[in-house]
Amino acid sequence: MSTWKEKVRRVVTVEPVIFLYMTSTFILTPAYQQMIITKVCLQLLKNATICSNPEHHKGDEEVQATASYILLLFNVTLSLVSIPPAIMLGSWSDRAGRRWVMALPSVLSLLSGGLLLAVDLLENISVYWTLMAAALTGLTGGHVSIFLSSFSYLADLTMGSSSSRTLRMAVAESMIFVGGSVGFLLGGFLEQEFGLKAAFGAYIGCHVLVVLYIVLWLRDPTMGRNTCIAPYEENTVEQGSHSDKSWLFVLKYAKLSFKAVFKRRSEQERLKLLFLILCTFINNLVAVVWQGFGLLVLFPVLMRCMKDMTLAKLSALFRIASYVILALSNNTWMVFLVAVVGAPSGISQAVIRSLSSAIVGHDEQGAMFSFSASVEATCILIAATIFNGLYPLTLPTFPGMPFIIMAVFTLIVLILLQWISEMPATHPRLVLSD
């Protein structure tokens, strides 16, 4: 292979995977929501004319209630099903390679997209088949597996270069928000101009591109791979039945993910890692979509004059300020100001991922990111519970209260980052045995 192609392969790696996956996700979300509402309406009211504009019909309340219930089941199924395989797949990728774990979610997403398209095309098929589509997407970890495999890949690729690692993870992190924005706009255009079938087709097309890109372009880094598994564990597995082997295989790799996070380490490294994962959890709990610009444009410039941790703390301050402004906004220009002030707010998460990967060994990257990404997956359910429940209660008195709560959560992140910065420097290779 030509030298220039190898150089490009080291520069352009997992970024298109994250971009395409997030684009597909944000194309799909409004599409399946609209389809569920329409299918429920047709099954309850049995009138296509009424279902094209059901707001003023007396049966609309029943339609909305049933659709909301199914949408809740869809999100719960997707979130809960994705966590167990993701916990296992992270540590498995430390031994088998990152690409296979990266490709699995898109392979099953193709089946999921096909099923959703069939539900939309066939009038007599039950709307509850959408839950099977959610389960199919979650069976290989969904976006959790994409994140853990992608960031583990970058950790392998940038082993020994902390500044390069932080910058690469910032660019990859920005693809979450850039892909989400493109998917949201593209999905809306496709639905409006061509209907839901076009949106589901675009979703399937994105995942075809992901699989082709991983197979034809991406290569596993030579560093960070350890294909050896402890002999006593293999012997233990071989002694059982086939069913026992399967369960031991799953439990073994799930245990490795927890061990990578909770094992004893030198100095205060374990406490530092736990704090960083807690910061990840809180950041995702209050995540917003305007952070991609700051990661992609501002961060590379600011890295030239500031240290990573300083940038992370400044990022948290900007995020707090943006939430406070949003809570107090009473006109349009203040809302636009929020996007400007909050632009650097995504920097902290990129730094957190980089610092986390520096603490664990090269053969624990997938396991650590697996645990961290699984924690992120729970944020969807927890955030919906907290903020969807809080907003109706505070609406009559202070509608901006949920954003004040978000600012308080971010203040906790800032305190934790300051605490972490005062801990001894990280020595990722010095690990104590249990």
Coordinates of N, CA, C and O in Angstrom, one line a residue, residues 81-93 140-141 144-145 148 250-258 366-375:
V81 N -31.3 -3.4 27.1 CA -30.8 -4.5 26.4 C -29.3 -4.3 26.0 O -28.5 -5.2 25.9
S82 N -29.0 -3.0 25.7 CA -27.6 -2.7 25.2 C -26.5 -2.8 26.3 O -25.4 -2.9 26.0
I83 N -26.9 -2.6 27.6 CA -25.9 -2.5 28.6 C -25.1 -3.8 28.9 O -23.9 -3.9 28.9
P84 N -25.8 -5.0 29.1 CA -25.1 -6.2 29.4 C -24.1 -6.6 28.3 O -23.0 -6.9 28.6
P85 N -24.5 -6.6 27.0 CA -23.5 -7.0 25.9 C -22.4 -6.0 25.9 O -21.2 -6.4 25.6
A86 N -22.7 -4.7 26.1 CA -21.6 -3.7 26.0 C -20.5 -3.9 27.1 O -19.3 -3.8 26.9
I87 N -21.0 -4.3 28.3 CA -20.0 -4.6 29.4 C -19.1 -5.7 29.0 O -17.9 -5.7 29.3
M88 N -19.6 -6.7 28.3 CA -18.8 -7.9 27.9 C -17.9 -7.6 26.7 O -16.7 -7.9 26.7
L89 N -18.5 -6.9 25.7 CA -17.8 -6.7 24.5 C -16.5 -5.8 24.6 O -15.6 -5.9 23.9
G90 N -16.5 -4.9 25.6 CA -15.4 -4.0 25.8 C -14.1 -4.8 26.1 O -13.1 -4.6 25.5
S91 N -14.2 -5.7 27.1 CA -13.0 -6.4 27.5 C -12.7 -7.5 26.4 O -11.5 -7.8 26.2
W92 N -13.7 -8.0 25.7 CA -13.5 -8.9 24.6 C -12.7 -8.2 23.5 O -11.8 -8.8 22.9
S93 N -13.0 -6.9 23.2 CA -12.3 -6.2 22.2 C -10.8 -6.0 22.5 O -10.0 -5.8 21.6
T140 N -26.2 -5.9 20.5 CA -24.8 -5.8 20.4 C -24.3 -4.5 21.0 O -23.2 -4.1 20.7
G141 N -25.1 -3.9 21.9 CA -24.6 -2.8 22.7 C -25.0 -1.4 22.1 O -24.9 -0.4 22.7
V144 N -23.5 2.3 22.7 CA -22.5 2.0 23.7 C -21.3 1.3 23.2 O -20.1 1.7 23.4
S145 N -21.5 0.3 22.3 CA -20.4 -0.4 21.7 C -19.6 0.4 20.7 O -18.4 0.3 20.6
L148 N -17.4 2.7 23.0 CA -16.3 2.0 23.7 C -15.2 1.5 22.7 O -14.0 1.6 23.0
V250 N -19.3 -15.2 28.9 CA -20.0 -13.9 29.1 C -19.5 -13.3 30.5 O -19.2 -12.1 30.6
L251 N -19.6 -14.1 31.5 CA -19.3 -13.6 32.9 C -17.8 -13.3 33.0 O -17.5 -12.3 33.7
K252 N -16.9 -14.0 32.3 CA -15.5 -13.7 32.4 C -15.2 -12.3 31.8 O -14.5 -11.5 32.5
Y253 N -15.8 -12.0 30.7 CA -15.5 -10.7 30.1 C -16.2 -9.6 30.8 O -15.7 -8.4 30.8
A254 N -17.4 -9.8 31.3 CA -18.1 -8.8 32.1 C -17.3 -8.5 33.4 O -17.1 -7.4 33.8
K255 N -16.7 -9.6 34.0 CA -15.9 -9.4 35.2 C -14.6 -8.6 34.9 O -14.2 -7.7 35.7
L256 N -14.0 -8.8 33.7 CA -12.9 -8.0 33.3 C -13.1 -6.5 33.2 O -12.3 -5.7 33.6
S257 N -14.3 -6.1 32.8 CA -14.7 -4.7 32.7 C -14.8 -4.1 34.1 O -14.3 -3.0 34.3
F258 N -15.4 -4.8 35.0 CA -15.5 -4.3 36.4 C -14.2 -4.2 37.0 O -13.8 -3.3 37.8
G366 N -10.5 -1.3 26.3 CA -11.9 -1.7 26.0 C -12.7 -1.9 27.2 O -13.9 -1.5 27.3
A367 N -12.1 -2.6 28.2 CA -12.9 -2.9 29.5 C -13.3 -1.6 30.2 O -14.4 -1.5 30.6
M368 N -12.4 -0.7 30.3 CA -12.7 0.6 31.0 C -13.7 1.4 30.2 O -14.7 1.9 30.8
F369 N -13.5 1.5 28.9 CA -14.5 2.3 28.1 C -15.8 1.6 28.0 O -16.9 2.2 27.9
S370 N -15.8 0.3 28.1 CA -17.0 -0.5 28.2 C -17.9 -0.1 29.4 O -19.1 0.2 29.3
F371 N -17.2 -0.1 30.6 CA -17.9 0.3 31.8 C -18.4 1.7 31.7 O -19.5 2.0 32.1
S372 N -17.5 2.6 31.2 CA -17.8 4.0 31.2 C -19.0 4.3 30.2 O -19.9 5.0 30.5
A373 N -19.0 3.6 29.0 CA -20.0 3.8 28.1 C -21.4 3.2 28.5 O -22.4 3.7 28.2
S374 N -21.3 2.1 29.3 CA -22.5 1.5 29.9 C -23.1 2.5 30.9 O -24.4 2.6 31.0
V375 N -22.3 3.2 31.6 CA -22.8 4.2 32.6 C -23.5 5.3 31.8 O -24.5 5.8 32.2

